[in-house]
């Protein structure tokens, strides 16, 4: 059954953090420093459902805060930062207690927290509080951002135990064979998504559902040695029973202890985590640079002035004198860091704040290994943008603007350019919300001619609220794009934002034509999936595997999804068509559809008790009679050929279940199935478990009687089990349906009641209750280990696990690249592809490779190139086909032998002379008129040139024609 009350809200997060996430409501975290980075940390913790979050800041809100602190509004100016932020954060999650603290941080006050986070604090404060936390085993985190760089530090004490250190789900695999021997050898099947070895030497594993060698089931965890990608050595199995079939081998997670040094010692002897060894010298130089910056601030009482060479040189001198670096100091890194260290950028705060927030979640949930112990991040490549090095102190001086932190890095002229941008954001989900928040802070499209368009066809759901900060409980069922646009304007009223509710795809090409995209400066895709029309759905399995020979819980869950559709959606849709369309019967071939309609009408319940009785019959049919019928056709001793057992290898021999009303899984199935059946037939359901059990106990089910002549396919062809057709019965069914409809419908003024088709919804608890129970009963039939409610929901609902920290970090990294695009940079070396793992606290940023190139028509092209032609003839009208051919000849020297627009042949050199002349003289607009495509002003034409080879189709740049 469904889990705790908070699971619908936090379900996507639970898939990431596991059972340890249930510690969050009991935890208390202090976040000190409520500028950009602190706001990001606090927001992530509140959205994640941390029990108590206390905000500490003694400063007042100033105008410049509003370029990176997204919780603040115009009315908050002059107020305490912590108190102003508390009001905004309290609205995000009513389950979290959010308090503000404006006094000094005393030791008595600090002692009440499990985790303390300091952001952008003086080093002396960090050392004092860090020493106290280390002595009392309070997890201590420092997160700081300065301009284009940031640092994160963790001290979780000397003996911090991680309950679940691994990334991803627990590894499990279906067993194919287990040998008798010392050692025994397990052969297993790779999962549908596995690549390479699933297990490692020394892993502990358990077995379940093994038939034959049952001694392995329920044993204490066994260490393994990996032989290859599909074989493991285990302990002595020589005295065990012979393996027959089935079973699951599962990895057991082992707790791991880690030890951290206190901050003072870690400064002198730093352990810096890097994605690649070549990144270590850069991180070591940043380690020295941050310490030098603290020293500069103590000495000068301020940060270095933006682009002030003397200040940057002083920071460099301090870095040299500290002697804190490991290896040679990269002086260019230190200078660059110091020259923009007074800046505040929302994207950098998003990345560093997300990294720090994830470490807080690790501390509370004990899921994933914590950072060991320092991590440095920078985007100093932005200073290599063409012309950026020439920016002066005057260019980057404060203007009293909300964007002063950004101007300090990129200059005032760039800020004006940001305001002129016209951008489209596709998707207003988790990443979309973070992008929009950053865009609002950056001032993207905040100028008089700027434009920010958001399109998303979805509505706000409860499960969105733990990671999509622009939405509140009151927004549930409202269009995401509309709510997001309003939130952007609250954050920055100057942003010119428009909401669309359209999907981007072939169906909306008439709205989003080339002219629409030419008007834009950029498009940000914030989609988590890409649907390709005509491709198979992910996670599909061979039909006969699902119906008769499942091996994994994924198989039984997919079977349960199809069972849901076959019981509660398709029959109701067919009945509705039958009731609404008098000619329905005439158009149906004799067979399954007619029987489906008849069965649905014949089984119509009068009350909820009938629904319970139906659910009991369905249980018996699915989990007893159906399995008994399969074993009647293929008994356990059946052989494929002499000496070769049928039930072996990837076929596990099932066993029928006997219904037990006191079995929780059995009862869960009846409750969910009866509820859904009642909903389909518009009958009020019963929610009284005891009353339903009383009805169940009175149900008498007929004994199983095997059917003869049924053929069950053994191949992977998508065919039904073959039942002999009874033509007399089909005729009777058709006659009965006609009579039934006449009796029910009567005259034309009478409207028959329609059934309610139910489409599976992954966030509906009753739907998931049915899927979980149906799948686990099926798994029990075949000796497959069951899945809990939450795992079943994830797999059946094809849910992508998600968490606010990851989406915030990804959006921050994207926005750093947006800066470069807006700057107009054409140098690929300034851009970065980023890969991030918050579980391992690793961030890899590399220069993107150039676009692939190819040769066509004697020239080199890339995948971004296309031919653009304004198809206006000398007379101001649309070009003729001959004028298009002449343009291609004149511009590129190509002789075209065929020209097409979609399926329309505009020109074919092999046609007879009269046809060619007619084709050449026709205007493009006339061709469109004949094809009823007049609404299109932009055409993509396909051309074939003389002398093309067979591979030319893949290398030919597209030709786009714009009509007048």
JSON list of N, CA, C and O in Angstrom, two decimals, residues 319-351:
[
{"chain": "A", "resi": 319, "resn": "UNK", "atom": "N", "xyz": [48.94, 35.15, -1.39]},
{"chain": "A", "resi": 319, "resn": "UNK", "atom": "CA", "xyz": [48.90, 33.72, -1.68]},
{"chain": "A", "resi": 319, "resn": "UNK", "atom": "C", "xyz": [50.31, 33.13, -1.66]},
{"chain": "A", "resi": 319, "resn": "UNK", "atom": "O", "xyz": [50.52, 32.02, -1.16]},
{"chain": "A", "resi": 320, "resn": "UNK", "atom": "N", "xyz": [51.27, 33.89, -2.21]},
{"chain": "A", "resi": 320, "resn": "UNK", "atom": "CA", "xyz": [52.65, 33.40, -2.20]},
{"chain": "A", "resi": 320, "resn": "UNK", "atom": "C", "xyz": [53.16, 33.28, -0.77]},
{"chain": "A", "resi": 320, "resn": "UNK", "atom": "O", "xyz": [53.83, 32.31, -0.41]},
{"chain": "A", "resi": 321, "resn": "UNK", "atom": "N", "xyz": [52.84, 34.27, 0.07]},
{"chain": "A", "resi": 321, "resn": "UNK", "atom": "CA", "xyz": [53.39, 34.31, 1.43]},
{"chain": "A", "resi": 321, "resn": "UNK", "atom": "C", "xyz": [52.76, 33.27, 2.36]},
{"chain": "A", "resi": 321, "resn": "UNK", "atom": "O", "xyz": [53.38, 32.84, 3.32]},
{"chain": "A", "resi": 322, "resn": "UNK", "atom": "N", "xyz": [51.53, 32.87, 2.04]},
{"chain": "A", "resi": 322, "resn": "UNK", "atom": "CA", "xyz": [50.86, 31.91, 2.92]},
{"chain": "A", "resi": 322, "resn": "UNK", "atom": "C", "xyz": [51.50, 30.54, 2.85]},
{"chain": "A", "resi": 322, "resn": "UNK", "atom": "O", "xyz": [51.48, 29.78, 3.82]},
{"chain": "A", "resi": 323, "resn": "UNK", "atom": "N", "xyz": [52.04, 30.20, 1.70]},
{"chain": "A", "resi": 323, "resn": "UNK", "atom": "CA", "xyz": [52.66, 28.89, 1.54]},
{"chain": "A", "resi": 323, "resn": "UNK", "atom": "C", "xyz": [51.67, 27.75, 1.73]},
{"chain": "A", "resi": 323, "resn": "UNK", "atom": "O", "xyz": [52.04, 26.67, 2.16]},
{"chain": "A", "resi": 324, "resn": "UNK", "atom": "N", "xyz": [50.37, 28.03, 1.45]},
{"chain": "A", "resi": 324, "resn": "UNK", "atom": "CA", "xyz": [49.34, 27.03, 1.73]},
{"chain": "A", "resi": 324, "resn": "UNK", "atom": "C", "xyz": [49.11, 26.09, 0.56]},
{"chain": "A", "resi": 324, "resn": "UNK", "atom": "O", "xyz": [48.41, 25.10, 0.69]},
{"chain": "A", "resi": 325, "resn": "UNK", "atom": "N", "xyz": [49.69, 26.42, -0.58]},
{"chain": "A", "resi": 325, "resn": "UNK", "atom": "CA", "xyz": [49.39, 25.61, -1.76]},
{"chain": "A", "resi": 325, "resn": "UNK", "atom": "C", "xyz": [50.24, 24.35, -1.80]},
{"chain": "A", "resi": 325, "resn": "UNK", "atom": "O", "xyz": [51.29, 24.28, -1.19]},
{"chain": "A", "resi": 326, "resn": "UNK", "atom": "N", "xyz": [49.70, 23.34, -2.48]},
{"chain": "A", "resi": 326, "resn": "UNK", "atom": "CA", "xyz": [50.49, 22.13, -2.74]},
{"chain": "A", "resi": 326, "resn": "UNK", "atom": "C", "xyz": [50.97, 22.21, -4.17]},
{"chain": "A", "resi": 326, "resn": "UNK", "atom": "O", "xyz": [50.19, 22.33, -5.09]},
{"chain": "A", "resi": 327, "resn": "UNK", "atom": "N", "xyz": [52.28, 22.15, -4.35]},
{"chain": "A", "resi": 327, "resn": "UNK", "atom": "CA", "xyz": [52.82, 22.27, -5.69]},
{"chain": "A", "resi": 327, "resn": "UNK", "atom": "C", "xyz": [52.91, 23.73, -6.09]},
{"chain": "A", "resi": 327, "resn": "UNK", "atom": "O", "xyz": [52.62, 24.65, -5.33]},
{"chain": "A", "resi": 328, "resn": "UNK", "atom": "N", "xyz": [53.29, 23.98, -7.35]},
{"chain": "A", "resi": 328, "resn": "UNK", "atom": "CA", "xyz": [53.48, 25.35, -7.82]},
{"chain": "A", "resi": 328, "resn": "UNK", "atom": "C", "xyz": [52.16, 26.12, -7.87]},
{"chain": "A", "resi": 328, "resn": "UNK", "atom": "O", "xyz": [51.11, 25.56, -8.17]},
{"chain": "A", "resi": 329, "resn": "UNK", "atom": "N", "xyz": [52.23, 27.40, -7.57]},
{"chain": "A", "resi": 329, "resn": "UNK", "atom": "CA", "xyz": [51.06, 28.27, -7.60]},
{"chain": "A", "resi": 329, "resn": "UNK", "atom": "C", "xyz": [50.85, 28.78, -9.03]},
{"chain": "A", "resi": 329, "resn": "UNK", "atom": "O", "xyz": [51.77, 29.30, -9.65]},
{"chain": "A", "resi": 330, "resn": "UNK", "atom": "N", "xyz": [49.62, 28.61, -9.54]},
{"chain": "A", "resi": 330, "resn": "UNK", "atom": "CA", "xyz": [49.29, 29.15, -10.86]},
{"chain": "A", "resi": 330, "resn": "UNK", "atom": "C", "xyz": [48.90, 30.61, -10.66]},
{"chain": "A", "resi": 330, "resn": "UNK", "atom": "O", "xyz": [47.77, 30.92, -10.27]},
{"chain": "A", "resi": 331, "resn": "UNK", "atom": "N", "xyz": [49.82, 31.50, -10.94]},
{"chain": "A", "resi": 331, "resn": "UNK", "atom": "CA", "xyz": [49.60, 32.91, -10.64]},
{"chain": "A", "resi": 331, "resn": "UNK", "atom": "C", "xyz": [48.52, 33.53, -11.49]},
{"chain": "A", "resi": 331, "resn": "UNK", "atom": "O", "xyz": [47.80, 34.43, -11.06]},
{"chain": "A", "resi": 332, "resn": "UNK", "atom": "N", "xyz": [48.35, 33.05, -12.72]},
{"chain": "A", "resi": 332, "resn": "UNK", "atom": "CA", "xyz": [47.28, 33.57, -13.58]},
{"chain": "A", "resi": 332, "resn": "UNK", "atom": "C", "xyz": [45.91, 33.25, -13.01]},
{"chain": "A", "resi": 332, "resn": "UNK", "atom": "O", "xyz": [44.99, 34.07, -13.07]},
{"chain": "A", "resi": 333, "resn": "UNK", "atom": "N", "xyz": [45.79, 32.06, -12.43]},
{"chain": "A", "resi": 333, "resn": "UNK", "atom": "CA", "xyz": [44.52, 31.67, -11.80]},
{"chain": "A", "resi": 333, "resn": "UNK", "atom": "C", "xyz": [44.21, 32.61, -10.63]},
{"chain": "A", "resi": 333, "resn": "UNK", "atom": "O", "xyz": [43.08, 33.09, -10.47]},
{"chain": "A", "resi": 334, "resn": "UNK", "atom": "N", "xyz": [45.21, 32.86, -9.79]},
{"chain": "A", "resi": 334, "resn": "UNK", "atom": "CA", "xyz": [45.00, 33.71, -8.61]},
{"chain": "A", "resi": 334, "resn": "UNK", "atom": "C", "xyz": [44.64, 35.13, -9.04]},
{"chain": "A", "resi": 334, "resn": "UNK", "atom": "O", "xyz": [43.72, 35.75, -8.49]},
{"chain": "A", "resi": 335, "resn": "UNK", "atom": "N", "xyz": [45.35, 35.68, -10.03]},
{"chain": "A", "resi": 335, "resn": "UNK", "atom": "CA", "xyz": [45.03, 37.03, -10.51]},
{"chain": "A", "resi": 335, "resn": "UNK", "atom": "C", "xyz": [43.61, 37.11, -11.05]},
{"chain": "A", "resi": 335, "resn": "UNK", "atom": "O", "xyz": [42.86, 38.05, -10.75]},
{"chain": "A", "resi": 336, "resn": "UNK", "atom": "N", "xyz": [43.26, 36.12, -11.90]},
{"chain": "A", "resi": 336, "resn": "UNK", "atom": "CA", "xyz": [41.93, 36.13, -12.49]},
{"chain": "A", "resi": 336, "resn": "UNK", "atom": "C", "xyz": [40.86, 36.02, -11.41]},
{"chain": "A", "resi": 336, "resn": "UNK", "atom": "O", "xyz": [39.84, 36.74, -11.44]},
{"chain": "A", "resi": 337, "resn": "UNK", "atom": "N", "xyz": [41.08, 35.13, -10.46]},
{"chain": "A", "resi": 337, "resn": "UNK", "atom": "CA", "xyz": [40.14, 34.96, -9.36]},
{"chain": "A", "resi": 337, "resn": "UNK", "atom": "C", "xyz": [39.96, 36.27, -8.59]},
{"chain": "A", "resi": 337, "resn": "UNK", "atom": "O", "xyz": [38.84, 36.71, -8.31]},
{"chain": "A", "resi": 338, "resn": "UNK", "atom": "N", "xyz": [41.07, 36.90, -8.24]},
{"chain": "A", "resi": 338, "resn": "UNK", "atom": "CA", "xyz": [41.01, 38.11, -7.43]},
{"chain": "A", "resi": 338, "resn": "UNK", "atom": "C", "xyz": [40.36, 39.26, -8.18]},
{"chain": "A", "resi": 338, "resn": "UNK", "atom": "O", "xyz": [39.63, 40.07, -7.59]},
{"chain": "A", "resi": 339, "resn": "UNK", "atom": "N", "xyz": [40.55, 39.33, -9.50]},
{"chain": "A", "resi": 339, "resn": "UNK", "atom": "CA", "xyz": [40.07, 40.49, -10.26]},
{"chain": "A", "resi": 339, "resn": "UNK", "atom": "C", "xyz": [38.55, 40.57, -10.32]},
{"chain": "A", "resi": 339, "resn": "UNK", "atom": "O", "xyz": [38.00, 41.64, -10.56]},
{"chain": "A", "resi": 340, "resn": "UNK", "atom": "N", "xyz": [37.86, 39.43, -10.10]},
{"chain": "A", "resi": 340, "resn": "UNK", "atom": "CA", "xyz": [36.39, 39.46, -10.14]},
{"chain": "A", "resi": 340, "resn": "UNK", "atom": "C", "xyz": [35.79, 38.92, -8.84]},
{"chain": "A", "resi": 340, "resn": "UNK", "atom": "O", "xyz": [34.60, 38.59, -8.79]},
{"chain": "A", "resi": 341, "resn": "UNK", "atom": "N", "xyz": [36.59, 38.81, -7.79]},
{"chain": "A", "resi": 341, "resn": "UNK", "atom": "CA", "xyz": [36.12, 38.20, -6.54]},
{"chain": "A", "resi": 341, "resn": "UNK", "atom": "C", "xyz": [35.05, 39.03, -5.84]},
{"chain": "A", "resi": 341, "resn": "UNK", "atom": "O", "xyz": [34.33, 38.51, -4.98]},
{"chain": "A", "resi": 342, "resn": "UNK", "atom": "N", "xyz": [34.90, 40.28, -6.21]},
{"chain": "A", "resi": 342, "resn": "UNK", "atom": "CA", "xyz": [33.84, 41.10, -5.62]},
{"chain": "A", "resi": 342, "resn": "UNK", "atom": "C", "xyz": [32.49, 40.84, -6.29]},
{"chain": "A", "resi": 342, "resn": "UNK", "atom": "O", "xyz": [31.47, 41.34, -5.83]},
{"chain": "A", "resi": 343, "resn": "UNK", "atom": "N", "xyz": [32.50, 40.07, -7.36]},
{"chain": "A", "resi": 343, "resn": "UNK", "atom": "CA", "xyz": [31.26, 39.81, -8.09]},
{"chain": "A", "resi": 343, "resn": "UNK", "atom": "C", "xyz": [30.38, 38.77, -7.40]},
{"chain": "A", "resi": 343, "resn": "UNK", "atom": "O", "xyz": [30.85, 37.94, -6.61]},
{"chain": "A", "resi": 344, "resn": "UNK", "atom": "N", "xyz": [29.10, 38.82, -7.71]},
{"chain": "A", "resi": 344, "resn": "UNK", "atom": "CA", "xyz": [28.13, 37.84, -7.23]},
{"chain": "A", "resi": 344, "resn": "UNK", "atom": "C", "xyz": [27.30, 37.39, -8.42]},
{"chain": "A", "resi": 344, "resn": "UNK", "atom": "O", "xyz": [26.58, 38.20, -9.02]},
{"chain": "A", "resi": 345, "resn": "UNK", "atom": "N", "xyz": [27.39, 36.12, -8.75]},
{"chain": "A", "resi": 345, "resn": "UNK", "atom": "CA", "xyz": [26.67, 35.59, -9.90]},
{"chain": "A", "resi": 345, "resn": "UNK", "atom": "C", "xyz": [25.71, 34.51, -9.44]},
{"chain": "A", "resi": 345, "resn": "UNK", "atom": "O", "xyz": [26.11, 33.54, -8.78]},
{"chain": "A", "resi": 346, "resn": "UNK", "atom": "N", "xyz": [24.46, 34.64, -9.81]},
{"chain": "A", "resi": 346, "resn": "UNK", "atom": "CA", "xyz": [23.45, 33.65, -9.43]},
{"chain": "A", "resi": 346, "resn": "UNK", "atom": "C", "xyz": [23.80, 32.25, -9.93]},
{"chain": "A", "resi": 346, "resn": "UNK", "atom": "O", "xyz": [23.64, 31.28, -9.18]},
{"chain": "A", "resi": 347, "resn": "UNK", "atom": "N", "xyz": [24.27, 32.06, -11.18]},
{"chain": "A", "resi": 347, "resn": "UNK", "atom": "CA", "xyz": [24.61, 30.70, -11.61]},
{"chain": "A", "resi": 347, "resn": "UNK", "atom": "C", "xyz": [25.70, 30.04, -10.77]},
{"chain": "A", "resi": 347, "resn": "UNK", "atom": "O", "xyz": [25.63, 28.84, -10.49]},
{"chain": "A", "resi": 348, "resn": "UNK", "atom": "N", "xyz": [26.71, 30.80, -10.36]},
{"chain": "A", "resi": 348, "resn": "UNK", "atom": "CA", "xyz": [27.77, 30.23, -9.52]},
{"chain": "A", "resi": 348, "resn": "UNK", "atom": "C", "xyz": [27.21, 29.86, -8.16]},
{"chain": "A", "resi": 348, "resn": "UNK", "atom": "O", "xyz": [27.50, 28.79, -7.60]},
{"chain": "A", "resi": 349, "resn": "UNK", "atom": "N", "xyz": [26.38, 30.74, -7.59]},
{"chain": "A", "resi": 349, "resn": "UNK", "atom": "CA", "xyz": [25.74, 30.42, -6.31]},
{"chain": "A", "resi": 349, "resn": "UNK", "atom": "C", "xyz": [24.87, 29.18, -6.42]},
{"chain": "A", "resi": 349, "resn": "UNK", "atom": "O", "xyz": [24.79, 28.38, -5.49]},
{"chain": "A", "resi": 350, "resn": "UNK", "atom": "N", "xyz": [24.20, 29.01, -7.57]},
{"chain": "A", "resi": 350, "resn": "UNK", "atom": "CA", "xyz": [23.35, 27.84, -7.77]},
{"chain": "A", "resi": 350, "resn": "UNK", "atom": "C", "xyz": [24.17, 26.56, -7.75]},
{"chain": "A", "resi": 350, "resn": "UNK", "atom": "O", "xyz": [23.78, 25.57, -7.11]},
{"chain": "A", "resi": 351, "resn": "UNK", "atom": "N", "xyz": [25.32, 26.56, -8.43]},
{"chain": "A", "resi": 351, "resn": "UNK", "atom": "CA", "xyz": [26.15, 25.37, -8.49]},
{"chain": "A", "resi": 351, "resn": "UNK", "atom": "C", "xyz": [26.72, 25.05, -7.11]},
{"chain": "A", "resi": 351, "resn": "UNK", "atom": "O", "xyz": [26.59, 23.92, -6.60]}
]
